[in-house]
């Protein structure tokens, strides 16, 4: 609501990561629960905050988008995308633990939430020639799968698909996380079967089909938060 | 028996997440909870509560009548929506004044600082006169539809600057993802009141169910709790009301009396079409005012309309896809026809149920059903169009022989079958996006049927398919058709049909029967229906000459036969037809004598087909048509040929030979069949229709000269005649005039 545009055409002045963090920080200082934003006098509460690094009017304008959000989320849920915020019971604890509530992003996903238990092995693909080799990447994925590890990669990287392909070829489990269009990825033949048989989870930090203004380094942070082991290939 | 709707919001989660957790997850989506607060914060405080006097002033202003009073229930509805911010379903007869309710409510809400009202209505053309009513309340109203697409940007900007109070959109727009992204998101931000016109369309228990409304329901479920919602309907029975309530959650219901005092009802069992036509012509001629005649099919609408015109009655057909010269687009044509009736420039519209919801002509004096409707709910809605603003009107239901079979067909086609759904999803899983044209190559289903099927699947939640641009994709969502529910719904429809059959024969008061069937528990008889009176309310009895004329009309009701112009790509590999069939190689416009098994010649064609011999009466009928009613003076046929068959080699050839003899022409069977292909009638879409004929025929170039009559017995897609015409022309024949005995296609 405060951080995301709801469609490609949405031109709402959403909060940047820093503004969001500042708002959450000040809001937490009031000692109020998030429920307070549901109250009739939430406007006066927001205005009473010191507003260092964000603007109360901006927040209130954003909070007026209730119906728009209902429409947008109907579209997401309608095609089977689930949406998890840090307040949800199923939200991965490891993200809140490692990043803190303020930085914990909303997750838009397809597939098995059970794979997000913070124990996966992350594979970070760099730019060297080695990691551009499709077969090598597939082999790597297969190898990790054979050792029973859930593999997590930045799905927007070149060859991320190859790694996941390798994982799935050995009946392993994988997680792909990025900021791209989740519906497009989930509906592609590369990933569809894996998602449907619960061995692959696709996550996006932005709503489907929307420009979310999420920095790429946030993707890396979230991957780190969801991983127990890290493999870097520079 | 009762079956509960199952909200299928299961997601492909891990096995460790149990069902209740899944539900919790969707309910507790953090952002949504956060949002629910916002409009709560905007609730007017108690000091702002609108009083009845102010609302009455608004009503009087809207109606331009200083002495106007609220009708029963109008103020109550306004109060519940404006002051209590309820979600309310209003069930009131048409003409009760629902638009006054939502316009007055909008005025009051706007005066207290709320955002604009969005009205979702299936019939925008007729909302235009409501826009005038809105203006009288100084409400600025705008409709956003396909006719003003270029102005959407401008309109959205104006909405952003709060320059409109009322925004009208259609349910189709609401379900369109592109429209949602481009337009709706911007509108929705400050919405003050949501009005859902014809809210019974939400329920798939009713025959009016529209898939687009299902997505509307999903949006409604997620709206902030105290966004006022006003649903209106004139036709819901308890079953439908309960279903709408169960889908929308907490929704109040306000229900008025359905009785229409001015309407005199009658039912007549008239099995054969000729008698019915004769009755109809005499009846309409005897009526002072204007009316609607309802038929079950487009073909009947056309036919009945021609018959009435032949009898000196100003009648026009009306259905989805109807065309009129001067109207390149069917919607504008429909709008034109609606206006003709509204302004009494036509005596009668002969319409399918496409002339439906929202059509309001207060002085309509009769509604006749040429064939029985599918349900009492539908019947009440249609017959209830008569006599809204006048003292007396007539509603007659004629039951025909063919009705039962037509409804059985409708029920069979209403829902997709499991095997087709499974195969379609499998095909979509094999690639990354298919257009409907692409899918035609894999399925022997018509374009329309495929489009309907995809639409059906796309409104499931979660949906196994998603449309992006022009292509359809398989989403990673497991899906199984809820066959139990479809079986249940089909059973419901059978029961509804039984109720209609019962209505035709009941000896109790007809109005009471309708009201009771709609759960309006009144016990009083109307005193004016044919059962109350003990005699007919219309006094029409066609004489035997009129019936003979009608029979002759039915027997002369041949149809033009248009051949195809464009082949499916890659379907004719052997004949090497790539796409457009060149003009010089096409057959001309032909004729089809009848409709398969119809009351006129169609029954004779069916009998002949089954017996393996077409009777001489059919030869005479075709010769009569050619000589009397088919103007071939520009290219009189010189010889006759026919489509050959390997299975019944003499059936058509024998008929064509006798026809040639009768017309004094040469019969020359120059077309040979080389392959025993699958029956053409089993081929449904363009690709399969074409592909099934590739290389099947060859033509002997040694043929008589001059225009030729090309004869076949049945025609469905017309591809056989198209290909044969092409081959004849390619081998040097003169003009080809295609001719068939019966059309076996739907419509
Ligand atoms: Zn009666």
CSV table of N, CA and C in Angstrom, one decimal, chain B residues 566-666:
chain,number,residue,atom,x,y,z
B,566,UNK,N,-11.8,-17.2,-46.7
B,566,UNK,CA,-10.5,-17.3,-46.2
B,566,UNK,C,-10.3,-18.7,-45.6
B,567,UNK,N,-9.2,-19.4,-46.0
B,567,UNK,CA,-8.9,-20.7,-45.5
B,567,UNK,C,-8.0,-20.5,-44.3
B,568,UNK,N,-8.0,-21.6,-43.4
B,568,UNK,CA,-7.1,-21.6,-42.3
B,568,UNK,C,-5.7,-21.8,-42.8
B,569,UNK,N,-4.7,-21.1,-42.3
B,569,UNK,CA,-3.3,-21.2,-42.7
B,569,UNK,C,-2.9,-22.7,-42.5
B,570,UNK,N,-2.2,-23.2,-43.5
B,570,UNK,CA,-1.6,-24.6,-43.4
B,570,UNK,C,-2.6,-25.7,-43.4
B,571,UNK,N,-3.8,-25.4,-43.7
B,571,UNK,CA,-4.8,-26.5,-43.7
B,571,UNK,C,-4.9,-27.2,-45.0
B,572,UNK,N,-4.7,-26.5,-46.1
B,572,UNK,CA,-4.8,-27.1,-47.4
B,572,UNK,C,-3.4,-27.3,-48.0
B,573,UNK,N,-2.8,-28.3,-47.6
B,573,UNK,CA,-1.4,-28.6,-48.1
B,573,UNK,C,-1.5,-29.1,-49.5
B,574,UNK,N,-2.4,-30.0,-49.8
B,574,UNK,CA,-2.5,-30.6,-51.2
B,574,UNK,C,-3.1,-29.6,-52.2
B,575,UNK,N,-4.1,-28.9,-51.8
B,575,UNK,CA,-4.8,-28.0,-52.7
B,575,UNK,C,-4.0,-26.7,-52.8
B,576,UNK,N,-3.1,-26.5,-51.8
B,576,UNK,CA,-2.2,-25.3,-51.8
B,576,UNK,C,-3.0,-24.0,-51.8
B,577,UNK,N,-4.0,-24.0,-50.9
B,577,UNK,CA,-4.7,-22.7,-50.7
B,577,UNK,C,-4.1,-22.1,-49.5
B,578,UNK,N,-3.4,-20.9,-49.6
B,578,UNK,CA,-2.7,-20.4,-48.5
B,578,UNK,C,-3.6,-19.6,-47.5
B,579,UNK,N,-4.4,-18.7,-48.1
B,579,UNK,CA,-5.2,-17.9,-47.1
B,579,UNK,C,-6.5,-17.5,-47.9
B,580,UNK,N,-6.4,-16.4,-48.6
B,580,UNK,CA,-7.6,-15.9,-49.4
B,580,UNK,C,-7.9,-16.8,-50.6
B,581,UNK,N,-9.1,-17.1,-50.7
B,581,UNK,CA,-9.5,-17.8,-52.0
B,581,UNK,C,-9.7,-16.7,-53.0
B,582,UNK,N,-9.0,-16.8,-54.2
B,582,UNK,CA,-9.1,-15.7,-55.1
B,582,UNK,C,-10.6,-15.5,-55.6
B,583,UNK,N,-11.0,-14.3,-55.8
B,583,UNK,CA,-12.4,-14.0,-56.2
B,583,UNK,C,-12.9,-14.9,-57.3
B,584,UNK,N,-12.0,-15.0,-58.3
B,584,UNK,CA,-12.4,-15.7,-59.5
B,584,UNK,C,-12.6,-17.2,-59.3
B,585,UNK,N,-12.2,-17.7,-58.1
B,585,UNK,CA,-12.3,-19.1,-57.8
B,585,UNK,C,-13.3,-19.4,-56.7
B,586,UNK,N,-14.1,-18.4,-56.4
B,586,UNK,CA,-15.1,-18.6,-55.4
B,586,UNK,C,-16.5,-18.9,-56.0
B,587,UNK,N,-17.3,-19.7,-55.3
B,587,UNK,CA,-18.7,-19.9,-55.7
B,587,UNK,C,-19.5,-18.6,-55.4
B,588,UNK,N,-20.7,-18.4,-56.0
B,588,UNK,CA,-21.5,-17.3,-55.7
B,588,UNK,C,-22.4,-17.5,-54.5
B,589,UNK,N,-23.2,-16.5,-54.2
B,589,UNK,CA,-24.1,-16.7,-53.1
B,589,UNK,C,-25.2,-17.8,-53.5
B,590,UNK,N,-25.4,-18.8,-52.6
B,590,UNK,CA,-26.4,-19.8,-52.9
B,590,UNK,C,-27.6,-19.8,-52.1
B,591,UNK,N,-28.3,-20.9,-52.0
B,591,UNK,CA,-29.5,-21.0,-51.2
B,591,UNK,C,-29.5,-22.3,-50.4
B,592,UNK,N,-30.1,-22.3,-49.2
B,592,UNK,CA,-30.4,-23.5,-48.4
B,592,UNK,C,-31.9,-23.5,-48.2
B,593,UNK,N,-32.5,-24.7,-48.6
B,593,UNK,CA,-34.0,-24.8,-48.6
B,593,UNK,C,-34.6,-24.7,-47.2
B,594,UNK,N,-34.0,-25.3,-46.2
B,594,UNK,CA,-34.6,-25.4,-44.9
B,594,UNK,C,-33.6,-25.6,-43.8
B,595,UNK,N,-34.1,-25.7,-42.6
B,595,UNK,CA,-33.3,-26.0,-41.5
B,595,UNK,C,-33.5,-27.4,-41.1
B,596,UNK,N,-32.5,-28.2,-40.8
B,596,UNK,CA,-32.6,-29.6,-40.5
B,596,UNK,C,-33.7,-29.9,-39.5
B,597,UNK,N,-34.6,-30.8,-39.9
B,597,UNK,CA,-35.7,-31.2,-39.1
B,597,UNK,C,-36.7,-30.2,-38.7
B,598,UNK,N,-36.7,-29.0,-39.4
B,598,UNK,CA,-37.7,-28.0,-39.0
B,598,UNK,C,-39.1,-28.4,-39.5
B,599,UNK,N,-40.1,-27.6,-39.1
B,599,UNK,CA,-41.5,-27.9,-39.3
B,599,UNK,C,-41.8,-27.8,-40.8
B,600,UNK,N,-41.1,-27.1,-41.6
B,600,UNK,CA,-41.4,-26.9,-43.0
B,600,UNK,C,-40.8,-28.1,-43.8
B,601,UNK,N,-39.7,-27.9,-44.5
B,601,UNK,CA,-39.1,-28.9,-45.3
B,601,UNK,C,-38.0,-29.7,-44.5
B,602,UNK,N,-37.5,-29.2,-43.4
B,602,UNK,CA,-36.4,-29.8,-42.7
B,602,UNK,C,-36.8,-31.2,-42.3
B,603,UNK,N,-38.0,-31.4,-41.9
B,603,UNK,CA,-38.4,-32.8,-41.4
B,603,UNK,C,-38.3,-33.8,-42.6
B,604,UNK,N,-38.8,-33.3,-43.8
B,604,UNK,CA,-38.7,-34.2,-45.0
B,604,UNK,C,-37.3,-34.5,-45.3
B,605,UNK,N,-36.4,-33.5,-45.2
B,605,UNK,CA,-35.0,-33.8,-45.5
B,605,UNK,C,-34.4,-34.8,-44.5
B,606,UNK,N,-34.8,-34.7,-43.3
B,606,UNK,CA,-34.3,-35.6,-42.3
B,606,UNK,C,-34.8,-37.1,-42.6
B,607,UNK,N,-36.1,-37.1,-42.9
B,607,UNK,CA,-36.7,-38.4,-43.2
B,607,UNK,C,-36.0,-39.0,-44.5
B,608,UNK,N,-35.8,-38.2,-45.5
B,608,UNK,CA,-35.1,-38.7,-46.7
B,608,UNK,C,-33.7,-39.2,-46.4
B,609,UNK,N,-33.0,-38.4,-45.6
B,609,UNK,CA,-31.6,-38.8,-45.3
B,609,UNK,C,-31.6,-40.2,-44.6
B,610,UNK,N,-32.5,-40.3,-43.7
B,610,UNK,CA,-32.6,-41.6,-42.9
B,610,UNK,C,-33.0,-42.8,-43.8
B,611,UNK,N,-33.9,-42.5,-44.8
B,611,UNK,CA,-34.5,-43.5,-45.6
B,611,UNK,C,-33.6,-43.8,-46.8
B,612,UNK,N,-32.6,-42.9,-47.1
B,612,UNK,CA,-31.7,-43.1,-48.2
B,612,UNK,C,-32.3,-42.7,-49.5
B,613,UNK,N,-33.4,-41.8,-49.4
B,613,UNK,CA,-34.0,-41.3,-50.7
B,613,UNK,C,-34.7,-40.0,-50.4
B,614,UNK,N,-34.4,-39.0,-51.1
B,614,UNK,CA,-35.2,-37.7,-50.9
B,614,UNK,C,-36.4,-37.7,-51.8
B,615,UNK,N,-37.6,-37.4,-51.2
B,615,UNK,CA,-38.8,-37.5,-51.9
B,615,UNK,C,-39.0,-36.4,-53.0
B,616,UNK,N,-39.9,-36.7,-53.9
B,616,UNK,CA,-40.1,-35.8,-55.1
B,616,UNK,C,-40.6,-34.5,-54.6
B,617,UNK,N,-41.3,-34.4,-53.5
B,617,UNK,CA,-41.8,-33.1,-53.0
B,617,UNK,C,-40.7,-32.2,-52.8
B,618,UNK,N,-39.5,-32.7,-52.3
B,618,UNK,CA,-38.4,-31.8,-52.1
B,618,UNK,C,-37.8,-31.3,-53.5
B,619,UNK,N,-37.8,-32.2,-54.5
B,619,UNK,CA,-37.4,-31.8,-55.8
B,619,UNK,C,-38.3,-30.6,-56.3
B,620,UNK,N,-39.6,-30.8,-56.1
B,620,UNK,CA,-40.5,-29.7,-56.5
B,620,UNK,C,-40.3,-28.4,-55.7
B,621,UNK,N,-40.0,-28.6,-54.3
B,621,UNK,CA,-39.8,-27.4,-53.5
B,621,UNK,C,-38.6,-26.7,-53.9
B,622,UNK,N,-37.5,-27.4,-54.3
B,622,UNK,CA,-36.3,-26.7,-54.7
B,622,UNK,C,-36.5,-26.0,-56.1
B,623,UNK,N,-37.2,-26.8,-57.0
B,623,UNK,CA,-37.4,-26.2,-58.3
B,623,UNK,C,-38.3,-24.9,-58.2
B,624,UNK,N,-39.3,-25.0,-57.3
B,624,UNK,CA,-40.1,-23.8,-57.1
B,624,UNK,C,-39.3,-22.6,-56.5
B,625,UNK,N,-38.4,-22.9,-55.6
B,625,UNK,CA,-37.6,-21.9,-55.0
B,625,UNK,C,-36.7,-21.3,-56.2
B,626,UNK,N,-36.1,-22.1,-57.0
B,626,UNK,CA,-35.3,-21.6,-58.0
B,626,UNK,C,-36.0,-20.8,-59.1
B,627,UNK,N,-37.2,-21.3,-59.4
B,627,UNK,CA,-38.0,-20.6,-60.5
B,627,UNK,C,-38.7,-19.4,-60.0
B,628,UNK,N,-39.2,-19.4,-58.7
B,628,UNK,CA,-40.0,-18.3,-58.2
B,628,UNK,C,-39.3,-17.3,-57.4
B,629,UNK,N,-38.3,-17.7,-56.7
B,629,UNK,CA,-37.8,-16.8,-55.7
B,629,UNK,C,-36.3,-16.5,-55.7
B,630,UNK,N,-35.6,-17.2,-56.6
B,630,UNK,CA,-34.1,-17.0,-56.6
B,630,UNK,C,-33.8,-16.3,-57.9
B,631,UNK,N,-33.5,-15.1,-57.9
B,631,UNK,CA,-33.3,-14.3,-59.1
B,631,UNK,C,-31.9,-14.7,-59.8
B,632,UNK,N,-32.0,-15.6,-60.8
B,632,UNK,CA,-30.8,-16.0,-61.4
B,632,UNK,C,-30.7,-15.5,-62.9
B,633,UNK,N,-31.5,-14.4,-63.1
B,633,UNK,CA,-31.5,-13.9,-64.5
B,633,UNK,C,-30.2,-13.5,-65.1
B,634,UNK,N,-29.3,-13.0,-64.2
B,634,UNK,CA,-28.0,-12.6,-64.6
B,634,UNK,C,-27.1,-13.8,-65.1
B,635,UNK,N,-27.3,-14.9,-64.4
B,635,UNK,CA,-26.5,-16.1,-64.8
B,635,UNK,C,-27.3,-17.4,-64.7
B,636,UNK,N,-28.3,-17.6,-65.6
B,636,UNK,CA,-29.1,-18.7,-65.5
B,636,UNK,C,-28.3,-20.0,-65.6
B,637,UNK,N,-28.5,-21.0,-64.6
B,637,UNK,CA,-27.7,-22.2,-64.6
B,637,UNK,C,-28.0,-23.0,-65.9
B,638,UNK,N,-26.9,-23.6,-66.4
B,638,UNK,CA,-27.0,-24.4,-67.6
B,638,UNK,C,-26.9,-25.9,-67.4
B,639,UNK,N,-26.4,-26.3,-66.2
B,639,UNK,CA,-26.2,-27.7,-65.9
B,639,UNK,C,-26.2,-27.9,-64.4
B,640,UNK,N,-26.2,-29.1,-63.9
B,640,UNK,CA,-26.3,-29.4,-62.5
B,640,UNK,C,-25.2,-30.5,-62.2
B,641,UNK,N,-24.5,-30.2,-61.0
B,641,UNK,CA,-23.6,-31.3,-60.6
B,641,UNK,C,-23.8,-31.4,-59.1
B,642,UNK,N,-23.1,-32.4,-58.4
B,642,UNK,CA,-23.4,-32.5,-57.0
B,642,UNK,C,-22.1,-33.0,-56.2
B,643,UNK,N,-22.2,-32.9,-54.9
B,643,UNK,CA,-21.1,-33.3,-54.1
B,643,UNK,C,-21.2,-34.9,-53.9
B,644,UNK,N,-20.2,-35.6,-54.3
B,644,UNK,CA,-20.3,-37.1,-54.2
B,644,UNK,C,-20.0,-37.6,-52.8
B,645,UNK,N,-20.5,-38.8,-52.5
B,645,UNK,CA,-20.3,-39.4,-51.2
B,645,UNK,C,-19.9,-40.8,-51.4
B,646,UNK,N,-18.9,-41.3,-50.7
B,646,UNK,CA,-18.6,-42.7,-50.8
B,646,UNK,C,-19.5,-43.6,-50.0
B,647,UNK,N,-20.1,-43.1,-48.9
B,647,UNK,CA,-20.9,-43.9,-48.0
B,647,UNK,C,-22.3,-44.0,-48.6
B,648,UNK,N,-22.9,-43.0,-49.2
B,648,UNK,CA,-24.2,-43.1,-49.8
B,648,UNK,C,-24.1,-42.5,-51.2
B,649,UNK,N,-23.5,-43.3,-52.1
B,649,UNK,CA,-23.1,-42.8,-53.4
B,649,UNK,C,-24.3,-42.3,-54.2
B,650,UNK,N,-25.5,-42.8,-54.0
B,650,UNK,CA,-26.6,-42.4,-54.9
B,650,UNK,C,-27.5,-41.3,-54.2
B,651,UNK,N,-27.5,-41.1,-53.0
B,651,UNK,CA,-28.5,-40.3,-52.3
B,651,UNK,C,-28.6,-38.9,-52.9
B,652,UNK,N,-27.4,-38.2,-52.9
B,652,UNK,CA,-27.5,-36.8,-53.4
B,652,UNK,C,-27.5,-36.8,-54.9
B,653,UNK,N,-26.7,-37.7,-55.5
B,653,UNK,CA,-26.6,-37.8,-57.0
B,653,UNK,C,-28.0,-38.0,-57.6
B,654,UNK,N,-28.8,-38.9,-57.0
B,654,UNK,CA,-30.1,-39.2,-57.5
B,654,UNK,C,-31.0,-38.0,-57.4
B,655,UNK,N,-30.9,-37.3,-56.3
B,655,UNK,CA,-31.7,-36.1,-56.1
B,655,UNK,C,-31.3,-35.0,-57.1
B,656,UNK,N,-30.0,-34.8,-57.3
B,656,UNK,CA,-29.5,-33.8,-58.2
B,656,UNK,C,-30.0,-34.1,-59.7
B,657,UNK,N,-29.9,-35.4,-60.0
B,657,UNK,CA,-30.3,-35.8,-61.3
B,657,UNK,C,-31.8,-35.5,-61.6
B,658,UNK,N,-32.7,-35.8,-60.6
B,658,UNK,CA,-34.1,-35.6,-60.7
B,658,UNK,C,-34.4,-34.1,-60.8
B,659,UNK,N,-33.6,-33.3,-60.0
B,659,UNK,CA,-33.8,-31.8,-60.0
B,659,UNK,C,-33.4,-31.3,-61.4
B,660,UNK,N,-32.3,-31.8,-62.0
B,660,UNK,CA,-31.8,-31.4,-63.3
B,660,UNK,C,-32.9,-31.7,-64.4
B,661,UNK,N,-33.5,-32.9,-64.2
B,661,UNK,CA,-34.6,-33.3,-65.2
B,661,UNK,C,-35.8,-32.3,-65.0
B,662,UNK,N,-36.1,-32.1,-63.8
B,662,UNK,CA,-37.3,-31.2,-63.5
B,662,UNK,C,-37.0,-29.8,-64.1
B,663,UNK,N,-35.8,-29.3,-64.0
B,663,UNK,CA,-35.5,-28.0,-64.5
B,663,UNK,C,-35.1,-28.0,-66.0
B,664,UNK,N,-35.0,-29.2,-66.6
B,664,UNK,CA,-34.7,-29.3,-68.0
B,664,UNK,C,-33.2,-29.0,-68.3
B,665,UNK,N,-32.3,-29.3,-67.3
B,665,UNK,CA,-30.9,-29.1,-67.4
B,665,UNK,C,-30.1,-30.4,-67.5
B,666,UNK,N,-28.9,-30.3,-67.9
B,666,UNK,CA,-28.0,-31.5,-68.0
B,666,UNK,C,-27.5,-31.8,-66.6
